[in-house]
PDB file of N, CA and C in Angstrom:
ATOM      1  N   HIS A   1     100.885 103.803  95.213  1.00  0.00           N
ATOM      2  CA  HIS A   1     100.570 104.702  96.267  1.00  0.00           C
ATOM      3  C   HIS A   1      99.002 105.299  95.595  1.00  0.00           C
ATOM      4  N   ALA A   2      98.899 105.809  96.421  1.00  0.00           N
ATOM      5  CA  ALA A   2      97.362 106.552  96.426  1.00  0.00           C
ATOM      6  C   ALA A   2      97.392 107.834  95.590  1.00  0.00           C
ATOM      7  N   ILE A   3      96.514 107.885  94.777  1.00  0.00           N
ATOM      8  CA  ILE A   3      96.218 109.144  93.842  1.00  0.00           C
ATOM      9  C   ILE A   3      94.526 109.552  93.786  1.00  0.00           C
ATOM     10  N   ARG A   4      94.681 110.912  93.582  1.00  0.00           N
ATOM     11  CA  ARG A   4      93.299 111.489  93.730  1.00  0.00           C
ATOM     12  C   ARG A   4      92.834 111.200  92.359  1.00  0.00           C
ATOM     13  N   LEU A   5      91.216 110.975  92.214  1.00  0.00           N
ATOM     14  CA  LEU A   5      90.748 110.963  90.667  1.00  0.00           C
ATOM     15  C   LEU A   5      89.769 111.622  90.778  1.00  0.00           C
ATOM     16  N   ASP A   6      90.143 113.093  90.335  1.00  0.00           N
ATOM     17  CA  ASP A   6      89.067 114.239  90.590  1.00  0.00           C
ATOM     18  C   ASP A   6      88.154 113.806  89.086  1.00  0.00           C
ATOM     19  N   ASP A   7      88.512 113.559  88.228  1.00  0.00           N
ATOM     20  CA  ASP A   7      87.679 113.528  86.760  1.00  0.00           C
ATOM     21  C   ASP A   7      86.858 112.449  87.104  1.00  0.00           C
ATOM     22  N   VAL A   8      87.124 111.442  87.661  1.00  0.00           N
ATOM     23  CA  VAL A   8      86.228 110.095  88.063  1.00  0.00           C
ATOM     24  C   VAL A   8      85.054 110.892  89.304  1.00  0.00           C
ATOM     25  N   ALA A   9      85.809 111.548  90.096  1.00  0.00           N
ATOM     26  CA  ALA A   9      84.981 112.102  91.264  1.00  0.00           C
ATOM     27  C   ALA A   9      83.770 113.330  90.767  1.00  0.00           C
ATOM     28  N   ALA A  10      84.255 113.999  89.861  1.00  0.00           N
ATOM     29  CA  ALA A  10      83.267 114.929  89.378  1.00  0.00           C
ATOM     30  C   ALA A  10      82.149 114.334  88.133  1.00  0.00           C
ATOM     31  N   ALA A  11      82.610 113.395  87.624  1.00  0.00           N
ATOM     32  CA  ALA A  11      81.657 112.343  86.952  1.00  0.00           C
ATOM     33  C   ALA A  11      80.582 111.927  87.617  1.00  0.00           C
ATOM     34  N   LEU A  12      81.038 111.222  88.954  1.00  0.00           N
ATOM     35  CA  LEU A  12      79.876 110.923  90.158  1.00  0.00           C
ATOM     36  C   LEU A  12      79.219 111.944  90.856  1.00  0.00           C
ATOM     37  N   GLU A  13      79.819 113.087  90.980  1.00  0.00           N
ATOM     38  CA  GLU A  13      78.966 113.725  92.154  1.00  0.00           C
ATOM     39  C   GLU A  13      77.862 114.445  91.502  1.00  0.00           C
ATOM     40  N   GLY A  14      77.092 114.137  92.482  1.00  0.00           N
ATOM     41  CA  GLY A  14      75.835 114.698  92.365  1.00  0.00           C
ATOM     42  C   GLY A  14      74.716 113.793  91.540  1.00  0.00           C
ATOM     43  N   MET A  15      75.388 112.291  90.954  1.00  0.00           N
ATOM     44  CA  MET A  15      74.423 111.706  89.806  1.00  0.00           C
ATOM     45  C   MET A  15      73.875 110.732  90.902  1.00  0.00           C
ATOM     46  N   ARG A  16      73.021 109.904  90.559  1.00  0.00           N
ATOM     47  CA  ARG A  16      72.260 108.730  90.944  1.00  0.00           C
ATOM     48  C   ARG A  16      73.172 107.733  90.400  1.00  0.00           C
ATOM     49  N   PRO A  17      74.000 106.997  90.965  1.00  0.00           N
ATOM     50  CA  PRO A  17      74.818 105.979  90.658  1.00  0.00           C
ATOM     51  C   PRO A  17      74.159 104.682  89.829  1.00  0.00           C
ATOM     52  N   ASP A  18      74.500 104.383  88.724  1.00  0.00           N
ATOM     53  CA  ASP A  18      73.889 103.387  87.851  1.00  0.00           C
ATOM     54  C   ASP A  18      75.371 102.704  87.596  1.00  0.00           C
ATOM     55  N   PRO A  19      75.012 101.385  86.969  1.00  0.00           N
ATOM     56  CA  PRO A  19      76.177 100.755  86.581  1.00  0.00           C
ATOM     57  C   PRO A  19      77.090 101.341  85.406  1.00  0.00           C
ATOM     58  N   ALA A  20      76.158 101.758  84.430  1.00  0.00           N
ATOM     59  CA  ALA A  20      76.790 102.378  82.918  1.00  0.00           C
ATOM     60  C   ALA A  20      77.289 103.845  83.440  1.00  0.00           C
ATOM     61  N   LEU A  21      76.981 104.739  84.387  1.00  0.00           N
ATOM     62  CA  LEU A  21      77.401 105.885  84.748  1.00  0.00           C
ATOM     63  C   LEU A  21      78.778 105.269  85.710  1.00  0.00           C
ATOM     64  N   ILE A  22      78.968 104.175  86.167  1.00  0.00           N
ATOM     65  CA  ILE A  22      80.061 103.973  86.887  1.00  0.00           C
ATOM     66  C   ILE A  22      81.570 103.317  86.560  1.00  0.00           C
ATOM     67  N   VAL A  23      80.988 102.953  85.168  1.00  0.00           N
ATOM     68  CA  VAL A  23      81.778 102.057  84.102  1.00  0.00           C
ATOM     69  C   VAL A  23      82.555 103.565  83.526  1.00  0.00           C
ATOM     70  N   ARG A  24      81.249 104.487  82.844  1.00  0.00           N
ATOM     71  CA  ARG A  24      81.882 105.563  82.213  1.00  0.00           C
ATOM     72  C   ARG A  24      82.643 105.998  83.153  1.00  0.00           C
ATOM     73  N   ALA A  25      82.603 106.696  84.283  1.00  0.00           N
ATOM     74  CA  ALA A  25      83.607 107.641  84.960  1.00  0.00           C
ATOM     75  C   ALA A  25      84.602 106.806  85.464  1.00  0.00           C
ATOM     76  N   ALA A  26      85.019 105.267  85.577  1.00  0.00           N
ATOM     77  CA  ALA A  26      86.003 104.277  85.690  1.00  0.00           C
ATOM     78  C   ALA A  26      87.141 104.841  84.616  1.00  0.00           C
ATOM     79  N   ARG A  27      86.376 104.788  83.459  1.00  0.00           N
ATOM     80  CA  ARG A  27      87.136 104.708  82.219  1.00  0.00           C
ATOM     81  C   ARG A  27      87.772 106.231  81.880  1.00  0.00           C
ATOM     82  N   LEU A  28      87.186 107.297  82.538  1.00  0.00           N
ATOM     83  CA  LEU A  28      88.159 108.650  82.463  1.00  0.00           C
ATOM     84  C   LEU A  28      89.602 108.697  83.250  1.00  0.00           C
ATOM     85  N   LEU A  29      89.755 107.495  83.684  1.00  0.00           N
ATOM     86  CA  LEU A  29      91.355 107.259  84.063  1.00  0.00           C
ATOM     87  C   LEU A  29      91.920 107.383  82.760  1.00  0.00           C
ATOM     88  N   GLY A  30      91.900 106.766  82.075  1.00  0.00           N
ATOM     89  CA  GLY A  30      92.670 107.004  80.270  1.00  0.00           C
ATOM     90  C   GLY A  30      94.224 106.703  80.622  1.00  0.00           C
ATOM     91  N   ASP A  31      95.000 107.233  80.055  1.00  0.00           N
ATOM     92  CA  ASP A  31      96.182 107.158  79.719  1.00  0.00           C
ATOM     93  C   ASP A  31      96.800 107.987  80.246  1.00  0.00           C
ATOM     94  N   ASP A  32      96.226 108.968  81.491  1.00  0.00           N
ATOM     95  CA  ASP A  32      96.976 110.070  82.092  1.00  0.00           C
ATOM     96  C   ASP A  32      97.416 109.246  83.338  1.00  0.00           C
ATOM     97  N   LEU A  33      96.951 108.138  83.717  1.00  0.00           N
ATOM     98  CA  LEU A  33      97.684 107.100  84.688  1.00  0.00           C
ATOM     99  C   LEU A  33      98.922 106.769  84.280  1.00  0.00           C
ATOM    100  N   ASP A  34     100.037 106.760  85.467  1.00  0.00           N
ATOM    101  CA  ASP A  34     101.184 106.486  85.157  1.00  0.00           C
ATOM    102  C   ASP A  34     101.836 105.497  86.333  1.00  0.00           C
ATOM    103  N   PRO A  35     101.433 104.401  86.190  1.00  0.00           N
ATOM    104  CA  PRO A  35     101.827 103.205  87.153  1.00  0.00           C
ATOM    105  C   PRO A  35     103.090 102.827  87.151  1.00  0.00           C
ATOM    106  N   PRO A  36     103.382 102.351  88.283  1.00  0.00           N
ATOM    107  CA  PRO A  36     105.290 101.622  88.068  1.00  0.00           C
ATOM    108  C   PRO A  36     105.112 100.456  87.611  1.00  0.00           C
ATOM    109  N   GLU A  37     106.230  99.938  86.810  1.00  0.00           N
ATOM    110  CA  GLU A  37     106.773  98.963  86.514  1.00  0.00           C
ATOM    111  C   GLU A  37     107.290  98.226  86.872  1.00  0.00           C
ATOM    112  N   ASP A  38     107.225  96.854  87.255  1.00  0.00           N
ATOM    113  CA  ASP A  38     108.111  95.942  88.104  1.00  0.00           C
ATOM    114  C   ASP A  38     108.170  94.509  87.551  1.00  0.00           C
ATOM    115  N   VAL A  39     108.512  93.607  88.218  1.00  0.00           N
ATOM    116  CA  VAL A  39     108.450  92.071  87.994  1.00  0.00           C
ATOM    117  C   VAL A  39     107.263  91.176  87.838  1.00  0.00           C
ATOM    118  N   ARG A  40     106.212  92.013  88.848  1.00  0.00           N
ATOM    119  CA  ARG A  40     104.897  91.680  88.925  1.00  0.00           C
ATOM    120  C   ARG A  40     104.113  91.891  87.789  1.00  0.00           C
ATOM    121  N   ALA A  41     104.180  93.099  87.431  1.00  0.00           N
ATOM    122  CA  ALA A  41     103.051  93.631  86.128  1.00  0.00           C
ATOM    123  C   ALA A  41     104.142  94.913  85.743  1.00  0.00           C
ATOM    124  N   SER A  42     103.282  94.519  84.255  1.00  0.00           N
ATOM    125  CA  SER A  42     103.718  95.894  83.614  1.00  0.00           C
ATOM    126  C   SER A  42     103.114  97.337  83.622  1.00  0.00           C
ATOM    127  N   ALA A  43     103.441  98.354  83.349  1.00  0.00           N
ATOM    128  CA  ALA A  43     102.711  99.663  83.616  1.00  0.00           C
ATOM    129  C   ALA A  43     101.473  99.794  82.473  1.00  0.00           C
ATOM    130  N   GLU A  44     101.383  98.922  81.638  1.00  0.00           N
ATOM    131  CA  GLU A  44      99.933  98.883  80.672  1.00  0.00           C
ATOM    132  C   GLU A  44      98.932  97.988  81.187  1.00  0.00           C
ATOM    133  N   TYR A  45      99.694  96.732  81.760  1.00  0.00           N
ATOM    134  CA  TYR A  45      98.801  95.804  82.410  1.00  0.00           C
ATOM    135  C   TYR A  45      97.851  96.622  83.743  1.00  0.00           C
ATOM    136  N   ARG A  46      98.475  97.474  84.341  1.00  0.00           N
ATOM    137  CA  ARG A  46      98.253  98.185  85.697  1.00  0.00           C
ATOM    138  C   ARG A  46      97.345  99.151  85.241  1.00  0.00           C
ATOM    139  N   ARG A  47      97.415  99.849  83.836  1.00  0.00           N
ATOM    140  CA  ARG A  47      96.654 100.752  83.502  1.00  0.00           C
ATOM    141  C   ARG A  47      95.268 100.151  82.988  1.00  0.00           C
ATOM    142  N   HIS A  48      95.352  98.907  82.292  1.00  0.00           N
ATOM    143  CA  HIS A  48      93.932  98.225  82.135  1.00  0.00           C
ATOM    144  C   HIS A  48      93.431  97.579  83.158  1.00  0.00           C
ATOM    145  N   LEU A  49      93.789  97.449  84.596  1.00  0.00           N
ATOM    146  CA  LEU A  49      93.430  97.218  85.476  1.00  0.00           C
ATOM    147  C   LEU A  49      92.742  98.363  86.274  1.00  0.00           C
ATOM    148  N   ALA A  50      93.290  99.366  86.216  1.00  0.00           N
ATOM    149  CA  ALA A  50      92.930 100.403  87.224  1.00  0.00           C
ATOM    150  C   ALA A  50      91.301 100.932  87.042  1.00  0.00           C
ATOM    151  N   PRO A  51      91.061 101.136  85.888  1.00  0.00           N
ATOM    152  CA  PRO A  51      89.388 101.194  85.972  1.00  0.00           C
ATOM    153  C   PRO A  51      88.451  99.808  86.235  1.00  0.00           C
ATOM    154  N   ILE A  52      89.052  98.909  86.287  1.00  0.00           N
ATOM    155  CA  ILE A  52      88.414  97.807  86.901  1.00  0.00           C
ATOM    156  C   ILE A  52      88.346  97.894  88.064  1.00  0.00           C
ATOM    157  N   TYR A  53      89.225  98.212  88.797  1.00  0.00           N
ATOM    158  CA  TYR A  53      89.678  98.286  90.327  1.00  0.00           C
ATOM    159  C   TYR A  53      88.687  99.532  90.798  1.00  0.00           C
ATOM    160  N   VAL A  54      88.701 100.629  90.162  1.00  0.00           N
ATOM    161  CA  VAL A  54      87.938 101.803  90.260  1.00  0.00           C
ATOM    162  C   VAL A  54      86.424 101.650  90.387  1.00  0.00           C
ATOM    163  N   GLU A  55      86.029 100.892  89.146  1.00  0.00           N
ATOM    164  CA  GLU A  55      84.485 100.582  89.141  1.00  0.00           C
ATOM    165  C   GLU A  55      84.541  99.704  90.042  1.00  0.00           C
ATOM    166  N   ARG A  56      85.001  98.803  90.892  1.00  0.00           N
ATOM    167  CA  ARG A  56      84.551  97.658  91.983  1.00  0.00           C
ATOM    168  C   ARG A  56      84.518  98.595  93.043  1.00  0.00           C
ATOM    169  N   ALA A  57      85.411  99.395  93.416  1.00  0.00           N
ATOM    170  CA  ALA A  57      85.558 100.229  94.635  1.00  0.00           C
ATOM    171  C   ALA A  57      84.245 100.992  94.553  1.00  0.00           C
ATOM    172  N   VAL A  58      83.976 101.673  93.624  1.00  0.00           N
ATOM    173  CA  VAL A  58      82.463 102.608  93.842  1.00  0.00           C
ATOM    174  C   VAL A  58      81.196 102.006  93.874  1.00  0.00           C
ATOM    175  N   ASN A  59      81.124 100.690  93.111  1.00  0.00           N
ATOM    176  CA  ASN A  59      80.049  99.802  93.414  1.00  0.00           C
ATOM    177  C   ASN A  59      80.182  99.373  94.700  1.00  0.00           C
ATOM    178  N   ALA A  60      81.260  99.025  95.622  1.00  0.00           N
ATOM    179  CA  ALA A  60      81.315  98.585  96.949  1.00  0.00           C
ATOM    180  C   ALA A  60      80.639  99.593  97.908  1.00  0.00           C
ATOM    181  N   VAL A  61      81.118 100.949  97.042  1.00  0.00           N
ATOM    182  CA  VAL A  61      80.437 101.938  98.233  1.00  0.00           C
ATOM    183  C   VAL A  61      79.225 102.199  98.067  1.00  0.00           C
ATOM    184  N   VAL A  62      78.913 102.117  96.889  1.00  0.00           N
ATOM    185  CA  VAL A  62      77.328 102.130  96.407  1.00  0.00           C
ATOM    186  C   VAL A  62      76.266 101.412  97.209  1.00  0.00           C
ATOM    187  N   GLU A  63      76.905 100.291  97.173  1.00  0.00           N
ATOM    188  CA  GLU A  63      76.438  98.793  97.804  1.00  0.00           C
ATOM    189  C   GLU A  63      76.126  99.111  99.161  1.00  0.00           C
ATOM    190  N   GLU A  64      77.124  99.642 100.056  1.00  0.00           N
ATOM    191  CA  GLU A  64      77.522 100.000 101.395  1.00  0.00           C
ATOM    192  C   GLU A  64      76.395 100.841 101.583  1.00  0.00           C
ATOM    193  N   ALA A  65      76.487 102.034 101.106  1.00  0.00           N
ATOM    194  CA  ALA A  65      75.452 103.093 101.244  1.00  0.00           C
ATOM    195  C   ALA A  65      73.920 102.902 101.411  1.00  0.00           C
ATOM    196  N   ARG A  66      73.759 101.548 100.449  1.00  0.00           N
ATOM    197  CA  ARG A  66      72.460 101.223 100.310  1.00  0.00           C
ATOM    198  C   ARG A  66      71.835 100.270 101.287  1.00  0.00           C
ATOM    199  N   ALA A  67      72.858  99.650 102.000  1.00  0.00           N
ATOM    200  CA  ALA A  67      72.720  98.756 102.975  1.00  0.00           C
ATOM    201  C   ALA A  67      72.225  99.403 104.353  1.00  0.00           C
TER     202      ALA A  67
END
């Protein structure tokens, strides 16, 4: 399910996006994220992946905006 990433959005708002900033913003997810656990993946593994996916999504948006 989708959640709002207010801390991530606030860290990026008004800033010139660069790779280091995007990584720092994505890491703001921290342990506050409470993903479900099932047979496909543990909650810990999903918490590990979440910042990676956020970083990829933000980079994709930045690249699209530059095109």
